[in-house]
PDB file of C-alpha atoms in Angstrom:
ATOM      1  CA  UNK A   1     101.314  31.816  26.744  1.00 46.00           C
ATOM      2  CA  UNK A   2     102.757  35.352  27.565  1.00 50.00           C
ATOM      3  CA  UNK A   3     100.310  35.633  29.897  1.00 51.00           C
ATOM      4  CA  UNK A   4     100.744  32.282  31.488  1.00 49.00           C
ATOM      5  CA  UNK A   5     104.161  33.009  32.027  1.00 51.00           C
ATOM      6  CA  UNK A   6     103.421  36.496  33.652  1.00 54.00           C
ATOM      7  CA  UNK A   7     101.245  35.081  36.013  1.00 67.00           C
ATOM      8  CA  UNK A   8     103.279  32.439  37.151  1.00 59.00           C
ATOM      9  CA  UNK A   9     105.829  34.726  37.583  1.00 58.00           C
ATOM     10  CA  UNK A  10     103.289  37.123  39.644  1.00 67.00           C
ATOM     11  CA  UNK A  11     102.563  34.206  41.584  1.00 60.00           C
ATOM     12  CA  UNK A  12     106.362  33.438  42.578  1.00 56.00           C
ATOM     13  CA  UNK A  13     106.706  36.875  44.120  1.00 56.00           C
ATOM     14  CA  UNK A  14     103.880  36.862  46.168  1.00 65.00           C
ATOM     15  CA  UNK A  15     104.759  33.071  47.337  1.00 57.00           C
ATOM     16  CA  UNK A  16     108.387  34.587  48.246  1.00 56.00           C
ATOM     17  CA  UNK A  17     106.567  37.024  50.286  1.00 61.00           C
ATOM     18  CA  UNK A  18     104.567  35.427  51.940  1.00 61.00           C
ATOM     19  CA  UNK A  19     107.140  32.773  53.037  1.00 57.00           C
ATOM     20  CA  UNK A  20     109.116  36.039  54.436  1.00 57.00           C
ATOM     21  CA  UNK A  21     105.521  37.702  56.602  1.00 58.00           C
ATOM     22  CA  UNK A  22     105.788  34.141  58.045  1.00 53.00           C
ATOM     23  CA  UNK A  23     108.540  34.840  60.282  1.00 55.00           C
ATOM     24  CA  UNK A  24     109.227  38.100  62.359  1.00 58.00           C
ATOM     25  CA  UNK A  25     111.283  40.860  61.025  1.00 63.00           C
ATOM     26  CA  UNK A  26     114.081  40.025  63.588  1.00 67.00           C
ATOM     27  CA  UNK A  27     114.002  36.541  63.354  1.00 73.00           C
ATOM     28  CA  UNK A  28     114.676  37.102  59.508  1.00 77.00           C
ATOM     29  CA  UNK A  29     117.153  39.603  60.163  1.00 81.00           C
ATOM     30  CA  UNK A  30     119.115  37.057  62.475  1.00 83.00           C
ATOM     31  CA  UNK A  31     118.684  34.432  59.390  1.00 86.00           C
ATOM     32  CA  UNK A  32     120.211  36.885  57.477  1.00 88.00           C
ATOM     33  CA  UNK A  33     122.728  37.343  59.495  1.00 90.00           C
ATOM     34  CA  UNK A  34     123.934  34.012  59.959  1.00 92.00           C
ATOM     35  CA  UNK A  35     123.658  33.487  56.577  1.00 94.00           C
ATOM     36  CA  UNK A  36     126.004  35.890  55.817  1.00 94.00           C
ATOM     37  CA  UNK A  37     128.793  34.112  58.071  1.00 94.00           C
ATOM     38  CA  UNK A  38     128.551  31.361  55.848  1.00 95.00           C
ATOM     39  CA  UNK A  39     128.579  33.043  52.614  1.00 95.00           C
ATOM     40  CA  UNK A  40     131.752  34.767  53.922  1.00 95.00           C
ATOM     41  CA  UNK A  41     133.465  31.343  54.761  1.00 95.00           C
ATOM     42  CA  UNK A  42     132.092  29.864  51.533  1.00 96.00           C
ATOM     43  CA  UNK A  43     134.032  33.225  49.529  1.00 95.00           C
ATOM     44  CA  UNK A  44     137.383  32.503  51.548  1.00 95.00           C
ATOM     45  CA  UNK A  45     137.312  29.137  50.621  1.00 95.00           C
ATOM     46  CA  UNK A  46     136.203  29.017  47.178  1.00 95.00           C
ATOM     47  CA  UNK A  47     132.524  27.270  47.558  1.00 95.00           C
ATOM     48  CA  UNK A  48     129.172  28.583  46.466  1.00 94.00           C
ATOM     49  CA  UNK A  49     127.035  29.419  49.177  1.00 94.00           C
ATOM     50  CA  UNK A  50     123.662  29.605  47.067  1.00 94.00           C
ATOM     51  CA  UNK A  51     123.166  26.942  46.524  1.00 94.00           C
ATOM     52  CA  UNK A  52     124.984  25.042  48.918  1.00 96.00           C
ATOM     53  CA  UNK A  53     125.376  21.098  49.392  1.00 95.00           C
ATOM     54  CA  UNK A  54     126.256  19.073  52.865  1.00 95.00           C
ATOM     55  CA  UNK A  55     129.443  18.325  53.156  1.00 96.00           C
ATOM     56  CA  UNK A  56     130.197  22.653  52.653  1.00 96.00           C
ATOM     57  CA  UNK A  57     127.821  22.930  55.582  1.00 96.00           C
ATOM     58  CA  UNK A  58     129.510  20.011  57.353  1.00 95.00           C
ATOM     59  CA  UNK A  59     132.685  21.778  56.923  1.00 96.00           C
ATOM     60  CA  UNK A  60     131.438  24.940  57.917  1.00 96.00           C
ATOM     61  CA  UNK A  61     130.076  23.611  61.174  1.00 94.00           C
ATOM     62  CA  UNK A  62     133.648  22.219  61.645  1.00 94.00           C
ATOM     63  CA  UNK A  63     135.021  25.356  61.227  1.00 94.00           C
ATOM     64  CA  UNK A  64     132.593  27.270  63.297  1.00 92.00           C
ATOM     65  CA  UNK A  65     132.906  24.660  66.102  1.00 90.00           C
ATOM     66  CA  UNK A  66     136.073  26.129  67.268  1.00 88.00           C
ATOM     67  CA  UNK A  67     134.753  29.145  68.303  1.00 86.00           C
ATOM     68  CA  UNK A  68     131.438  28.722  68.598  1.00 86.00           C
ATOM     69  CA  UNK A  69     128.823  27.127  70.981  1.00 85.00           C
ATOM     70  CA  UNK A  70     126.689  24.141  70.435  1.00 87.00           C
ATOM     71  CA  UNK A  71     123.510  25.675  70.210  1.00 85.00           C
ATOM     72  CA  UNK A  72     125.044  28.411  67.582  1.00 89.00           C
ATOM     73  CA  UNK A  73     125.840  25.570  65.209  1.00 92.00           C
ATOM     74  CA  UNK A  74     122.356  24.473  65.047  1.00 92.00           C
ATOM     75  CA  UNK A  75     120.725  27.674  64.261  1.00 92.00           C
ATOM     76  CA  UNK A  76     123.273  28.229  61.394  1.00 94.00           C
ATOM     77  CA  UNK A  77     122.373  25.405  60.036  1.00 95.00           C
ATOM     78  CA  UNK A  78     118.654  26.241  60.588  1.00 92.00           C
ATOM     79  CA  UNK A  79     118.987  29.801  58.922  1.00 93.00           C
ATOM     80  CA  UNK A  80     120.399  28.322  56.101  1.00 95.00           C
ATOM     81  CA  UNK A  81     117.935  26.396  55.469  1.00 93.00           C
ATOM     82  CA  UNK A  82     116.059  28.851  55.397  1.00 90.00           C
ATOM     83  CA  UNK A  83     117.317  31.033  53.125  1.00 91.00           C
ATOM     84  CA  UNK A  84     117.604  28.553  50.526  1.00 92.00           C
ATOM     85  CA  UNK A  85     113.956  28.079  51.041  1.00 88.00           C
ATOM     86  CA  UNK A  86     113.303  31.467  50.536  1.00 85.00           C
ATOM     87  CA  UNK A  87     115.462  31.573  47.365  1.00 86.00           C
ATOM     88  CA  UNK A  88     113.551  28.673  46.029  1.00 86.00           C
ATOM     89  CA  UNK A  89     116.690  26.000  46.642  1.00 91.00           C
ATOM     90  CA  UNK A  90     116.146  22.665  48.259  1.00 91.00           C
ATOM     91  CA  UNK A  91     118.349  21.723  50.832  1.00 92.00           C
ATOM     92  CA  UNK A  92     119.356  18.481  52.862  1.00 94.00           C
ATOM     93  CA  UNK A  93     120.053  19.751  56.429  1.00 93.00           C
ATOM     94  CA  UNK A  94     119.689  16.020  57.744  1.00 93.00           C
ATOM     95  CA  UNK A  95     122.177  14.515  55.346  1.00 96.00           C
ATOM     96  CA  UNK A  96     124.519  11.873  57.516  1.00 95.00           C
ATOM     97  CA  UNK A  97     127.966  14.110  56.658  1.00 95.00           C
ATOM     98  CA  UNK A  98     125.917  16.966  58.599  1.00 95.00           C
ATOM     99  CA  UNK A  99     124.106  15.257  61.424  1.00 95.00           C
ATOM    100  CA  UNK A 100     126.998  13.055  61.868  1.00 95.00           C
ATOM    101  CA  UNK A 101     129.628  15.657  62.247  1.00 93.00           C
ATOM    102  CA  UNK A 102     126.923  17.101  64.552  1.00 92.00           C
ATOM    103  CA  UNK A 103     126.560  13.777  66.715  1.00 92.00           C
ATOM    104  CA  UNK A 104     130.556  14.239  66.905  1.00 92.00           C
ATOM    105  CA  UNK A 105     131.043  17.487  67.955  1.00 90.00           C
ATOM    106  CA  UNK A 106     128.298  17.282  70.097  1.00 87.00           C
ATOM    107  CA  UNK A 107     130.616  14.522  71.990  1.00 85.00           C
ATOM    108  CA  UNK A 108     133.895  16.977  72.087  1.00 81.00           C
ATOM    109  CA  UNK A 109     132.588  19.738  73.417  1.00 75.00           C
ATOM    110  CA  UNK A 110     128.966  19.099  74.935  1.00 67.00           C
ATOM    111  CA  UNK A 111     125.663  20.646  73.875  1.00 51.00           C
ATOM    112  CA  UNK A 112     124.702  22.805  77.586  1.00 52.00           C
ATOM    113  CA  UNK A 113     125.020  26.214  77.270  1.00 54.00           C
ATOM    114  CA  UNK A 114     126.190  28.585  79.127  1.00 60.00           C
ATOM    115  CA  UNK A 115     122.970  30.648  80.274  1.00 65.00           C
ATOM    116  CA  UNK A 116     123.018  33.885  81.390  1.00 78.00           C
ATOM    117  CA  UNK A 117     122.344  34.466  84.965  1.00 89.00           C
ATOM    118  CA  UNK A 118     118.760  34.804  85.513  1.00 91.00           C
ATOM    119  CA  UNK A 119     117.428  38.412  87.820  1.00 94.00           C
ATOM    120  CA  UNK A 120     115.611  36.703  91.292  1.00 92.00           C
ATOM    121  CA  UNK A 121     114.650  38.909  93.570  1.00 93.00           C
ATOM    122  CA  UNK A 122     117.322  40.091  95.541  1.00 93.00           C
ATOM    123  CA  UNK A 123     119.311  41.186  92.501  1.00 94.00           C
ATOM    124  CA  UNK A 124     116.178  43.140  91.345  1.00 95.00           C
ATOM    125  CA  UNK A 125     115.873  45.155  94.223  1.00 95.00           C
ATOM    126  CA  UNK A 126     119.626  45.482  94.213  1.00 95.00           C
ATOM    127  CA  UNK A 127     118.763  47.322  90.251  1.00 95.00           C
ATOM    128  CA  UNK A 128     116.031  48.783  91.367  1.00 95.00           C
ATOM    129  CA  UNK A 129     117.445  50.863  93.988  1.00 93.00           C
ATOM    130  CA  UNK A 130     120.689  51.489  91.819  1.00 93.00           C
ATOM    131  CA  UNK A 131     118.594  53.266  89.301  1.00 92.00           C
ATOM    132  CA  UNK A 132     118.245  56.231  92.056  1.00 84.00           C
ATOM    133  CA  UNK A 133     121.672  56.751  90.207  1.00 75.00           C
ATOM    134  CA  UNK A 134     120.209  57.689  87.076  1.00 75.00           C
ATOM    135  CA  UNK A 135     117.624  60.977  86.373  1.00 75.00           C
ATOM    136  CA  UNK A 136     116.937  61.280  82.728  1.00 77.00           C
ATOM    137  CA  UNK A 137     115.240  58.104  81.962  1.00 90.00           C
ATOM    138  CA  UNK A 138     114.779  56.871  85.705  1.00 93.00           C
ATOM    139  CA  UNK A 139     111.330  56.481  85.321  1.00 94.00           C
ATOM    140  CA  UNK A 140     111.291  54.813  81.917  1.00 95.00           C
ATOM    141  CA  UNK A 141     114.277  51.711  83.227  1.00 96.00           C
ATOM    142  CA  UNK A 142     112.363  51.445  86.752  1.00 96.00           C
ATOM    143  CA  UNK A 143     108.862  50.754  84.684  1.00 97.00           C
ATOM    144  CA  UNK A 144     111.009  48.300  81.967  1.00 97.00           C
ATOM    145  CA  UNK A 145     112.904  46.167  84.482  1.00 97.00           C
ATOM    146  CA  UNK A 146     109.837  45.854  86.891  1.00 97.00           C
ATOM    147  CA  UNK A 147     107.324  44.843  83.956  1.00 97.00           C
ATOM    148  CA  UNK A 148     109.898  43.022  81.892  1.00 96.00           C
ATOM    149  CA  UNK A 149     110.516  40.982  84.984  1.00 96.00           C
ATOM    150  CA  UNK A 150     106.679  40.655  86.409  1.00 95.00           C
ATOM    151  CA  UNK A 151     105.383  39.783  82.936  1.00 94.00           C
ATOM    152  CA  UNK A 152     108.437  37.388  82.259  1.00 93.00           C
ATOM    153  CA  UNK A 153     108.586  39.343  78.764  1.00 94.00           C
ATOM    154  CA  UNK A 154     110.813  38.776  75.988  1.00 91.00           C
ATOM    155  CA  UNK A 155     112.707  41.489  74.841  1.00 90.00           C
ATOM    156  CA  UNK A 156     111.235  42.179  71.362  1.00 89.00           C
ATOM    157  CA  UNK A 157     107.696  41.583  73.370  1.00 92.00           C
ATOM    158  CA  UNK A 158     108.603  45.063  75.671  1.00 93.00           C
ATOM    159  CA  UNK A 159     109.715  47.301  72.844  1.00 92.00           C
ATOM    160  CA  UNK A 160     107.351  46.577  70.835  1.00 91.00           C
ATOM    161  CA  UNK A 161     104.499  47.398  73.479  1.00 94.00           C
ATOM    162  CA  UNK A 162     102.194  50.280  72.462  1.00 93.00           C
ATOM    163  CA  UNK A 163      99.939  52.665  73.811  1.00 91.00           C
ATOM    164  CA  UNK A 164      96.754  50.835  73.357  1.00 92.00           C
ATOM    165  CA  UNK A 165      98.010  47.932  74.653  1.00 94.00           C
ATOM    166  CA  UNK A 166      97.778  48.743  77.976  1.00 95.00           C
ATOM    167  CA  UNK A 167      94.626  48.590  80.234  1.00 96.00           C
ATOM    168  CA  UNK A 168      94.439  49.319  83.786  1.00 97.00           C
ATOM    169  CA  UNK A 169      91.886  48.107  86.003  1.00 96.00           C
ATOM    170  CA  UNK A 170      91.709  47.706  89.964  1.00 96.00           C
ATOM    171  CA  UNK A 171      93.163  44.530  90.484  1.00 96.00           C
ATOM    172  CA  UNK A 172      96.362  45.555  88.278  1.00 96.00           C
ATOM    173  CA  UNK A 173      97.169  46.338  84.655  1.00 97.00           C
ATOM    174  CA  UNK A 174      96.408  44.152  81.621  1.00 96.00           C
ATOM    175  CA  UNK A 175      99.022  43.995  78.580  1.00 96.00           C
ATOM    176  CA  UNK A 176      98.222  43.120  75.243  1.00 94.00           C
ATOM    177  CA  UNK A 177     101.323  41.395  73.557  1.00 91.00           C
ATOM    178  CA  UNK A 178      99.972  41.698  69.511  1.00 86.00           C
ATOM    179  CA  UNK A 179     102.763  39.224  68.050  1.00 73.00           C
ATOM    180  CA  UNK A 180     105.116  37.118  69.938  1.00 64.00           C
ATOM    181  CA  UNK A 181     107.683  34.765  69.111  1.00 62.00           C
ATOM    182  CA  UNK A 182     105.200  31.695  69.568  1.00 58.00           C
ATOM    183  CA  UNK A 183     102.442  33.616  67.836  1.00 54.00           C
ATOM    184  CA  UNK A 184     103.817  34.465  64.367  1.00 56.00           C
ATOM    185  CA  UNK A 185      99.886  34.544  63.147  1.00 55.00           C
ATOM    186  CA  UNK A 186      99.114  37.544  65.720  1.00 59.00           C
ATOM    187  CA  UNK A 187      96.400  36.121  67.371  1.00 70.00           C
ATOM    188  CA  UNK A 188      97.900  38.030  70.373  1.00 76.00           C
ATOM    189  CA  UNK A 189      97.343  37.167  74.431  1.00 87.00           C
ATOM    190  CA  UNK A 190      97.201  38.910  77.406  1.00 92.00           C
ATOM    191  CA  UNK A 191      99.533  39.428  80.343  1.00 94.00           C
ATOM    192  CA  UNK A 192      97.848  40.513  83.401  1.00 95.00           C
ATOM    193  CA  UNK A 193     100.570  41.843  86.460  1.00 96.00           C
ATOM    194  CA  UNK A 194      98.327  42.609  89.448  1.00 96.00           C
ATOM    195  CA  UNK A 195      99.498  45.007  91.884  1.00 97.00           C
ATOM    196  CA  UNK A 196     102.743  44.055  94.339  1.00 96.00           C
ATOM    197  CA  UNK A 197     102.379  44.630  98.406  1.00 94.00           C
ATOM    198  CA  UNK A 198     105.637  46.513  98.290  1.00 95.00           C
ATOM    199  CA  UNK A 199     104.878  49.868  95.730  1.00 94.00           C
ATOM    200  CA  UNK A 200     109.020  50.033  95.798  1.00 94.00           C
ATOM    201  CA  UNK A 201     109.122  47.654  93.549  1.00 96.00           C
ATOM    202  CA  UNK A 202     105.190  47.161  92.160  1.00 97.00           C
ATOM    203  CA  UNK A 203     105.519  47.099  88.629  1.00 97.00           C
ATOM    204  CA  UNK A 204     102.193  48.824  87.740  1.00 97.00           C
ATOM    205  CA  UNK A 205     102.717  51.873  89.797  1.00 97.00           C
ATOM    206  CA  UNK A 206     105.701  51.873  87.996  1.00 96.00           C
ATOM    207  CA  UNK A 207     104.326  51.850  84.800  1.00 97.00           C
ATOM    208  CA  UNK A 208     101.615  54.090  85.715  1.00 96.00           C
ATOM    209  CA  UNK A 209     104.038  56.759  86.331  1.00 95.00           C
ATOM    210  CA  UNK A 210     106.291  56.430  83.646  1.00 94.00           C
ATOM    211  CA  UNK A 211     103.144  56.479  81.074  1.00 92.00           C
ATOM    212  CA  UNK A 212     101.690  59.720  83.128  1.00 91.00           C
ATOM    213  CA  UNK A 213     105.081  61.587  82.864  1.00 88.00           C
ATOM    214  CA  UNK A 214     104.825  60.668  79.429  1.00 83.00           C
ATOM    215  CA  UNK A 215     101.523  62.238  78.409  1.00 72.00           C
ATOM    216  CA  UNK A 216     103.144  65.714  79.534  1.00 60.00           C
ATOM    217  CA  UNK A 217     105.252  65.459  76.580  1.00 59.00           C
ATOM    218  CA  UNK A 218     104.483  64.421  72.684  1.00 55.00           C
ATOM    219  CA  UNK A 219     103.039  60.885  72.979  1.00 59.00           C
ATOM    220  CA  UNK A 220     105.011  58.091  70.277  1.00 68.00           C
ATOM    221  CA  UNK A 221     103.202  55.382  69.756  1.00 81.00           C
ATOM    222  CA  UNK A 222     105.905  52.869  71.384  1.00 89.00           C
ATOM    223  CA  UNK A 223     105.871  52.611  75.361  1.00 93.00           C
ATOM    224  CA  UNK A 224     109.434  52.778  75.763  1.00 93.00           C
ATOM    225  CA  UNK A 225     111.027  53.914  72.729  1.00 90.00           C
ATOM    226  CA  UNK A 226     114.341  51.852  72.078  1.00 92.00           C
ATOM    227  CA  UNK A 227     115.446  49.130  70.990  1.00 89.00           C
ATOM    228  CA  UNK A 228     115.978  45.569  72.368  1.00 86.00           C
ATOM    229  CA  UNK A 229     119.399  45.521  72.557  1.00 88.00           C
ATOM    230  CA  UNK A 230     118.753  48.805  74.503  1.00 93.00           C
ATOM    231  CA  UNK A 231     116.884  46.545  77.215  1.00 94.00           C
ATOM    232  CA  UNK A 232     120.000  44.029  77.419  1.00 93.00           C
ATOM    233  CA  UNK A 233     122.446  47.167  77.783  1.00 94.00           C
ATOM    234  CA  UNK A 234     120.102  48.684  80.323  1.00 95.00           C
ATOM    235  CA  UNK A 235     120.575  45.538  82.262  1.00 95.00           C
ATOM    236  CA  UNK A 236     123.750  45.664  82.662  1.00 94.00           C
ATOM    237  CA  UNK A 237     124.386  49.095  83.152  1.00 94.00           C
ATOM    238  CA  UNK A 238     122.524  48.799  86.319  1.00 95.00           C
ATOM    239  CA  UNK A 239     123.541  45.233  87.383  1.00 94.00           C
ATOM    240  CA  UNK A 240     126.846  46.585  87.557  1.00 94.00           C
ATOM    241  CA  UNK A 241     126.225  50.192  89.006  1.00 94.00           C
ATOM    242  CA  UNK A 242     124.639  47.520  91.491  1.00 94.00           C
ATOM    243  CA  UNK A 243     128.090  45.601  92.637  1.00 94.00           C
ATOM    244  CA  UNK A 244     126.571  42.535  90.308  1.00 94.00           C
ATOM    245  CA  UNK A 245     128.803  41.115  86.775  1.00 93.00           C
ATOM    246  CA  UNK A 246     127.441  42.867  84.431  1.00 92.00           C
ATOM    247  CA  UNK A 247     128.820  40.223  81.990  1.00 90.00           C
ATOM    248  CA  UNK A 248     126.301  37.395  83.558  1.00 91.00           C
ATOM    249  CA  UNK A 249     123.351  39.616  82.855  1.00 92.00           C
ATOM    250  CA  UNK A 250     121.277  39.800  79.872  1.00 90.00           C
ATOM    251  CA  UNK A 251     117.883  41.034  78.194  1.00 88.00           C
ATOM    252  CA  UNK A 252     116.712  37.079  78.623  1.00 89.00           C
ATOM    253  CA  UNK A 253     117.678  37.765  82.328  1.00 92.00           C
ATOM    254  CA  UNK A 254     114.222  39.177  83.239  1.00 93.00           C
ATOM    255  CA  UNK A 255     112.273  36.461  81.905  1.00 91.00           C
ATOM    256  CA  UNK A 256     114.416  33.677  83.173  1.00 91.00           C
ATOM    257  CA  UNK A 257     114.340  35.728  86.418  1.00 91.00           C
ATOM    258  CA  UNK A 258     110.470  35.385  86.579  1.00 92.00           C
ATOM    259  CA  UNK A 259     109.904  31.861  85.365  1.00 90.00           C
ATOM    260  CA  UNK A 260     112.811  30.686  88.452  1.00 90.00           C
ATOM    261  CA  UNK A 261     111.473  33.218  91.212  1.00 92.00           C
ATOM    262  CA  UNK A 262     107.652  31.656  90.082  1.00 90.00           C
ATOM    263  CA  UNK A 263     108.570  28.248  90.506  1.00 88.00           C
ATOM    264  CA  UNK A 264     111.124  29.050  93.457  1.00 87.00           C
ATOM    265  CA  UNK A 265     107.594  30.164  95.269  1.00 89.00           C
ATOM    266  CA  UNK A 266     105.851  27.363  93.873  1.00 86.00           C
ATOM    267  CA  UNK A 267     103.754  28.594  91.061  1.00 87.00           C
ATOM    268  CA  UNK A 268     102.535  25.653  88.711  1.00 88.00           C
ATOM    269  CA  UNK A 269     103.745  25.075  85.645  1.00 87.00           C
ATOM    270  CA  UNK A 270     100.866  25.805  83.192  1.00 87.00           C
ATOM    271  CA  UNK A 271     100.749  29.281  85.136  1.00 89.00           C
ATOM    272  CA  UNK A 272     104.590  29.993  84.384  1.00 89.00           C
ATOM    273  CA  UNK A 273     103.530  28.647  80.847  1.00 87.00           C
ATOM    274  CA  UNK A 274     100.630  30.863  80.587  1.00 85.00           C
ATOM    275  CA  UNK A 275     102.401  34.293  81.650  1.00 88.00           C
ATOM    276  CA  UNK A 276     105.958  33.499  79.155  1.00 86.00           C
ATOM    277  CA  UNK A 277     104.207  32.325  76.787  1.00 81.00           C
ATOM    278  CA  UNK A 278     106.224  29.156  76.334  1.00 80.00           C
ATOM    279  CA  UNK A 279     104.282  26.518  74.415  1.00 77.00           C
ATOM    280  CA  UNK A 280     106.515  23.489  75.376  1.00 78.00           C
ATOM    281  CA  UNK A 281     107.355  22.341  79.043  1.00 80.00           C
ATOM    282  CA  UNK A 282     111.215  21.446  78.249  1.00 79.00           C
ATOM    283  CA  UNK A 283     112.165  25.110  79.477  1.00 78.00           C
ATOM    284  CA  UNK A 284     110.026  25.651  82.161  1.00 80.00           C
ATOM    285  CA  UNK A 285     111.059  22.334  83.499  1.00 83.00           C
ATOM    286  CA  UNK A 286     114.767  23.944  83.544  1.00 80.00           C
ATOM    287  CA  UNK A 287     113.383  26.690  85.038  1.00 79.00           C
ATOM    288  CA  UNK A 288     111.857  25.020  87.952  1.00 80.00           C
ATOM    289  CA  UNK A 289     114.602  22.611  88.299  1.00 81.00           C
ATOM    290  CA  UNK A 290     117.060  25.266  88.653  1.00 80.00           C
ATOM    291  CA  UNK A 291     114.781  26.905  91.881  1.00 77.00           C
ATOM    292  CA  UNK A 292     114.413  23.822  93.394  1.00 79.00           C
ATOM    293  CA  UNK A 293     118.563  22.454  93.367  1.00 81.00           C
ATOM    294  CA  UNK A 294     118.763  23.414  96.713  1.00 80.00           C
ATOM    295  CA  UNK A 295     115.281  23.361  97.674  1.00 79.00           C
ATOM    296  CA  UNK A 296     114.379  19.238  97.314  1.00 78.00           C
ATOM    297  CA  UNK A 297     118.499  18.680  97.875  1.00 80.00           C
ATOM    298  CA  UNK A 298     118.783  15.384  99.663  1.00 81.00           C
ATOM    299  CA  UNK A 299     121.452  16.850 101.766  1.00 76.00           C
ATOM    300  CA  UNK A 300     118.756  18.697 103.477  1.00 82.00           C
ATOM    301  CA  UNK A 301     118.383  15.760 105.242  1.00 81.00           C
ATOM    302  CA  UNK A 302     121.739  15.183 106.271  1.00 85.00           C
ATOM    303  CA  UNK A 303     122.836  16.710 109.693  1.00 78.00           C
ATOM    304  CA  UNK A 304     127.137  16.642 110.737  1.00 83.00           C
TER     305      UNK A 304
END
């Protein structure tokens, strides 16, 4: 019976970790997070956090509405859930008090948020040619902007590119993305950026470069060796050395930038799809809406 028990217990930790491997480390960490926000309101107001019931997360959402965007209150809720899950607690997170209060706040304030401003081309070149400003790492942001942009990458996609992963061949370079955020199980897929007319602004000379001033110095096994909020602060460092708001720029500004400039110059959907890895259409299709407001405008046809 000892034994039983032993086992079962055995078999609980390994089920707890394997829940956890089934998310990304920074997803979890932003779970984590989150979850910590509540636990914090749940202290100042006398509620237990773990476990939780409805109407505290109703009131929580309440709370956090004030402040807080839309979107945010949803993945609250979602890393909550979460977390409970991976505590072994059940939880309701489509009781009525909670999607109710939802439906309702939804109507007060509006669910469309405020995206940052996507990179198009103009304000790339406009970063490009500010990073003749910098020295140190000049060669490192140039290659990071161009191929964050080319590839429409996601942030944790670029810093986490190694070594190995790249292959160049004549037509370009090839990048092996190992893990994504749509590819939890690492079955990986391949980018491929083919060389640009203009080698001002061709991302795999760029990279080419950077890598070869790289191999004159200890190699690390990362291309670029920071951080993804590093990428985001990059950004705006040089949207604003640039003349641009630095505060409408973001890390997500890159691959926005792509997916817009691709459909503004009419690349299909499934090809937009197939380079930012999205697996649904309901972005893209903002996206491409976006680059064609004042492309398919009907007052295109109107003449005063």
């Amino acid at each position: 019976m000892n034994e039983l028990i032993t086992d079962v217990k055995s078999l609980e930790i390994e089920t707890l970790k394997n829940l956890k491997n089934s998310k990304a480390n920074n997803t979890l960490r932003a779970y984590q997070s989150d979850f910590r926000d509540f636990s914090s309101f749940c202290t100042k107001n006398g509620f237990s956090s773990m476990p939780t019931e409805p109407k505290i997360i109703a009131l929580y959402i309440t709370n956090l509405s004030k402040t807080s965007k839309f979107s945010t209150l949803k993945r609250r809720i979602a890393s909550i859930s979460v977390i409970h899950k991976l505590k072994g607690h059940y939880l309701d997170t489509k009781h009525p008090i909670i999607m109710e209060n939802l439906h309702g706040i939804k109507r007060t304030l509006g669910s469309r948020q405020k995206a940052k401003k996507p990179i198009l081309i103009n304000d790339l070149k406009l970063i490009i040619k500010a990073l003749d400003e910098e020295k140190k790492e000049k060669l490192r942001n140039r290659a990071l902007i161009l191929v964050g942009f080319a590839g429409g990458f996601r942030r944790s996609e670029l810093v986490n590119l190694e070594n190995d992963d790249i292959e160049f061949v004549d037509e370009g370079v090839k990048i092996l993305i190992k893990r994504s955020k749509t590819d939890q199980s690492g079955e990986g897929v391949i980018k491929a950026i083919p060389y640009f007319d203009n080698q001002e602004f061709c991302p795999v000379i760029a990279l080419k470069e950077y890598m070869k001033s790289k191999s004159e110095t200890p190699i690390d096994k990362k291309i670029f060796e920071i951080s993804d909020k590093s990428v985001a602060l990059i950004i705006k460092k040089y949207a604003e050395i640039a003349g641009l708001d630095p505060s409408r720029y973001a890390g997500h500004s890159l691959r926005s930038g792509f997916a817009t400039t691709a459909a503004e110059f009419g690349a299909e959907e499934r090809n937009i799809m197939t380079m930012t890895g999205h697996k649904t259409t309901q972005m893209v299709r903002r996206y491409i809406q976006d680059a064609n407001l004042f492309k398919n405008n009907a007052l295109n046809k109107v003449k005063i």
